[in-house]
XYZ file of C-alpha atoms in Angstrom:
268
model
C -15.502 -16.277 3.420
C -14.074 -13.222 1.850
C -11.746 -13.958 -0.938
C -9.035 -12.418 0.371
C -9.315 -14.135 3.780
C -9.809 -17.167 1.790
C -6.524 -16.766 0.168
C -4.887 -16.358 3.477
C -6.173 -19.506 5.539
C -3.041 -21.200 6.998
C -2.801 -24.604 8.502
C -0.442 -25.126 11.329
C 2.124 -28.308 9.885
C 4.911 -28.125 12.578
C 6.888 -26.001 14.351
C 7.134 -22.919 12.680
C 5.497 -24.141 9.739
C 2.409 -23.689 7.892
C 0.672 -25.256 5.011
C -1.879 -23.045 2.698
C -2.763 -23.240 -1.069
C -3.619 -21.139 -4.074
C -7.238 -19.900 -5.068
C -8.199 -19.225 -8.796
C -9.570 -15.925 -7.683
C -5.779 -14.386 -6.989
C -4.418 -15.684 -10.400
C -1.942 -13.267 -12.221
C -0.341 -14.009 -15.397
C 1.959 -16.239 -13.874
C 1.294 -17.115 -10.431
C -0.675 -15.827 -8.015
C -1.109 -12.059 -7.628
C 2.527 -10.621 -5.872
C 0.335 -8.644 -3.325
C -1.135 -11.855 -2.090
C 1.763 -13.513 -1.566
C 3.182 -10.621 0.422
C -0.307 -10.712 2.839
C 0.060 -14.053 3.255
C 3.508 -14.166 4.363
C 2.371 -11.329 7.000
C -0.264 -13.290 7.998
C 2.055 -16.110 8.736
C 4.267 -14.155 11.249
C 0.947 -12.930 12.702
C -0.266 -16.219 13.360
C 2.804 -17.154 15.074
C 2.518 -17.410 19.049
C 5.814 -15.917 19.470
C 4.947 -12.953 17.252
C 5.435 -9.711 19.220
C 3.806 -6.412 18.299
C 2.942 -5.108 14.990
C 4.378 -5.014 11.296
C 6.614 -2.288 10.817
C 8.159 -3.269 7.336
C 8.182 -6.234 5.070
C 10.609 -7.257 2.262
C 9.538 -9.840 -0.095
C 11.978 -11.369 -2.775
C 10.293 -13.482 -5.734
C 12.403 -16.218 -6.640
C 10.539 -18.296 -8.825
C 6.514 -18.404 -9.850
C 4.291 -20.030 -7.478
C 2.319 -22.795 -9.332
C -1.509 -23.647 -8.547
C -1.640 -26.012 -5.591
C -0.460 -26.216 -1.697
C 2.534 -24.491 -0.674
C 4.715 -24.235 2.533
C 5.881 -21.677 4.966
C 8.434 -21.378 7.263
C 8.549 -18.646 9.823
C 11.877 -18.073 11.812
C 12.178 -15.533 14.530
C 15.554 -14.252 14.410
C 15.915 -11.826 17.312
C 13.131 -10.046 19.898
C 14.505 -6.999 21.458
C 12.311 -4.717 23.672
C 10.640 -2.527 20.640
C 11.278 -4.838 17.541
C 11.232 -8.666 16.060
C 12.986 -9.518 13.316
C 11.687 -13.030 11.101
C 13.085 -14.766 8.150
C 10.247 -16.163 6.257
C 10.173 -19.044 3.265
C 7.114 -19.991 1.004
C 8.012 -23.267 -0.598
C 6.452 -25.938 -2.778
C 7.823 -29.313 -3.151
C 10.749 -28.674 -1.447
C 11.741 -25.322 -3.981
C 11.794 -22.401 -2.240
C 9.843 -19.957 -4.015
C 9.412 -16.948 -2.111
C 11.639 -15.395 0.898
C 11.132 -12.485 2.772
C 12.044 -10.551 6.011
C 9.559 -9.242 8.578
C 10.215 -6.304 11.128
C 7.176 -6.503 13.686
C 7.566 -3.786 16.849
C 5.533 -1.943 19.601
C 4.525 1.349 18.782
C 4.931 4.390 21.164
C 3.277 7.721 21.502
C 5.158 10.559 20.740
C 6.306 13.301 18.401
C 5.041 12.965 15.130
C 4.748 14.576 11.721
C 4.298 13.516 7.855
C 6.350 15.483 5.408
C 4.565 14.181 2.388
C 1.386 14.974 1.156
C -1.322 13.180 -0.650
C -1.877 14.331 -4.353
C -4.729 16.315 -5.278
C -8.102 13.772 -6.497
C -11.534 13.887 -7.038
C -13.573 11.947 -4.699
C -13.568 8.151 -5.712
C -17.553 8.601 -5.699
C -16.670 11.098 -8.757
C -14.909 8.771 -10.617
C -16.184 5.808 -12.782
C -14.361 2.450 -11.643
C -11.897 0.975 -14.126
C -12.312 -1.853 -16.169
C -8.843 -3.125 -16.906
C -8.104 -3.813 -20.703
C -7.129 -7.302 -20.113
C -8.292 -10.400 -18.481
C -6.112 -11.073 -15.067
C -8.394 -12.409 -12.801
C -6.960 -10.821 -9.433
C -8.042 -7.276 -10.666
C -11.862 -8.436 -9.887
C -11.089 -8.063 -6.384
C -10.667 -4.447 -6.339
C -12.570 -1.834 -7.047
C -9.970 0.743 -9.206
C -10.925 4.416 -9.976
C -8.327 6.171 -11.755
C -7.085 9.767 -11.298
C -4.724 9.433 -13.723
C -1.917 7.308 -15.287
C -4.678 4.788 -16.197
C -3.404 1.446 -17.941
C -2.504 1.747 -21.771
C -5.326 0.826 -23.990
C -4.076 -2.184 -25.914
C -6.679 -1.084 -29.005
C -4.984 0.897 -31.816
C -1.186 2.162 -31.727
C 0.460 2.303 -28.567
C 0.759 6.020 -26.922
C 3.498 6.422 -25.263
C 4.052 9.028 -21.649
C 6.247 11.072 -20.509
C 5.160 10.543 -16.899
C 5.563 7.251 -15.133
C 3.206 8.193 -12.405
C -0.207 6.649 -11.692
C -2.907 7.543 -8.917
C -5.893 6.053 -8.048
C -8.521 5.102 -5.694
C -8.684 1.730 -4.505
C -10.518 -0.493 -1.778
C -11.269 -4.210 -1.725
C -14.194 -5.847 -3.702
C -16.634 -6.947 -2.219
C -15.726 -4.171 0.743
C -13.499 -5.457 3.200
C -11.773 -3.509 6.678
C -8.251 -2.995 6.169
C -5.751 -4.570 7.917
C -2.104 -4.811 7.666
C -1.911 -7.824 5.412
C -4.624 -6.279 3.370
C -2.462 -2.985 3.053
C 0.396 -5.099 2.548
C -1.197 -6.511 -0.831
C -2.822 -2.989 -1.671
C 0.992 -1.663 -1.871
C 1.459 -4.054 -5.074
C -1.744 -2.958 -6.946
C 0.257 -0.649 -9.209
C 0.977 -2.154 -12.949
C 4.532 -2.021 -13.704
C 5.300 1.608 -14.582
C 7.277 0.534 -18.112
C 3.559 -0.014 -19.355
C 2.854 3.472 -19.089
C 5.902 4.794 -20.493
C 5.713 2.718 -23.636
C 1.946 2.594 -23.860
C 1.902 -0.997 -24.092
C 2.110 -4.196 -22.189
C 5.690 -5.330 -22.334
C 7.088 -8.813 -20.247
C 8.027 -7.305 -16.438
C 7.604 -8.769 -12.765
C 8.671 -7.705 -9.728
C 11.750 -8.975 -8.496
C 11.467 -7.434 -4.850
C 9.275 -5.089 -2.772
C 9.532 -3.521 0.511
C 6.736 -2.249 2.394
C 6.771 0.329 5.277
C 3.978 0.213 7.590
C 3.276 3.657 9.210
C -0.466 3.234 10.236
C -1.090 1.444 13.386
C -4.054 -0.489 14.655
C -5.964 2.428 15.502
C -5.649 4.259 12.288
C -6.392 0.950 10.268
C -9.556 0.775 12.160
C -10.514 4.378 11.587
C -9.806 3.497 7.654
C -12.221 0.527 7.808
C -13.528 -0.588 4.384
C -13.198 2.929 2.684
C -10.995 3.603 -0.516
C -7.408 4.317 -0.167
C -5.635 6.806 -2.528
C -2.146 5.541 -3.826
C 0.279 6.929 -6.093
C 3.388 5.357 -7.822
C 6.148 6.336 -10.063
C 9.385 5.134 -11.501
C 13.384 6.653 -10.986
C 15.116 4.977 -13.571
C 15.112 2.112 -16.702
C 18.330 0.513 -16.973
C 19.727 -2.934 -17.639
C 16.605 -4.601 -18.082
C 15.069 -3.296 -14.250
C 13.547 -0.608 -12.714
C 12.472 0.971 -9.538
C 9.388 2.112 -8.460
C 8.232 3.995 -5.149
C 4.375 4.231 -3.886
C 2.386 5.882 -1.276
C -0.744 4.843 0.378
C -2.827 7.560 2.015
C -6.603 7.092 3.778
C -9.148 9.322 2.720
C -8.197 11.889 5.676
C -4.819 12.182 4.330
C -3.170 10.110 6.964
C -0.102 8.033 5.203
C -0.532 4.648 5.836
C 1.978 2.769 3.879
C 5.137 3.332 1.301
C 6.635 0.700 -0.995
C 9.700 0.608 -2.959
C 10.315 -2.629 -5.468
C 12.570 -3.164 -8.329
C 10.917 -4.768 -11.013
C 12.484 -6.806 -14.583
C 11.518 -5.933 -18.000
C 11.929 -6.404 -21.352
C 11.409 -3.323 -23.812
């Protein structure tokens, strides 16, 4: 089984409830990678027999670190309309809430469409050397990342500050795996904290809340297959120990697959 699908394995444990477990392949510095947690919450709603439509939006709030082992997920459908459906999701361990989320699923209809944003200029991923992260965070091994600009700071030598917080990279699952909504949620959190790039070094930081907007439908994800996604992210302001970070994910053809926005805690 692909390590991504292994991490998303959930067993029914009662009405609206699911039981899962962390796996070491997705370990972060503290707890599992936040993207895999977001993907697991998407999968929990997808598995629910009352689920209506495809993911439209997801907001995940990280309350406390998830420890290694089993966890429980409660999914509650709050409202179903003709075009969309609203969910509240909670992940807990030993009765303590660790992550909460709201999710919107909906039916997409054909009609006028336009995309105002364009993907950043970038060479083909085949022309870029795969990156080797400068520190041993396990979950990075699950992705083939090829930085166009804004690569991770090199921890050797004196820190080199950057005037820009922008990172652009090609990324895909490793080993290869076709894109779906859960995988898109995970990749939306692929970007390391922008404050690392600005300071040229690693500082304490962690996502507090992330929102993902799914622009792609099932047909566009099928066309994406297991190809590279072009992602770009930047921050807007650092203040009071927090900063915001916005990102866009494009297919190789230039189609906008998803956008994300997150608020990040940091010490610097």
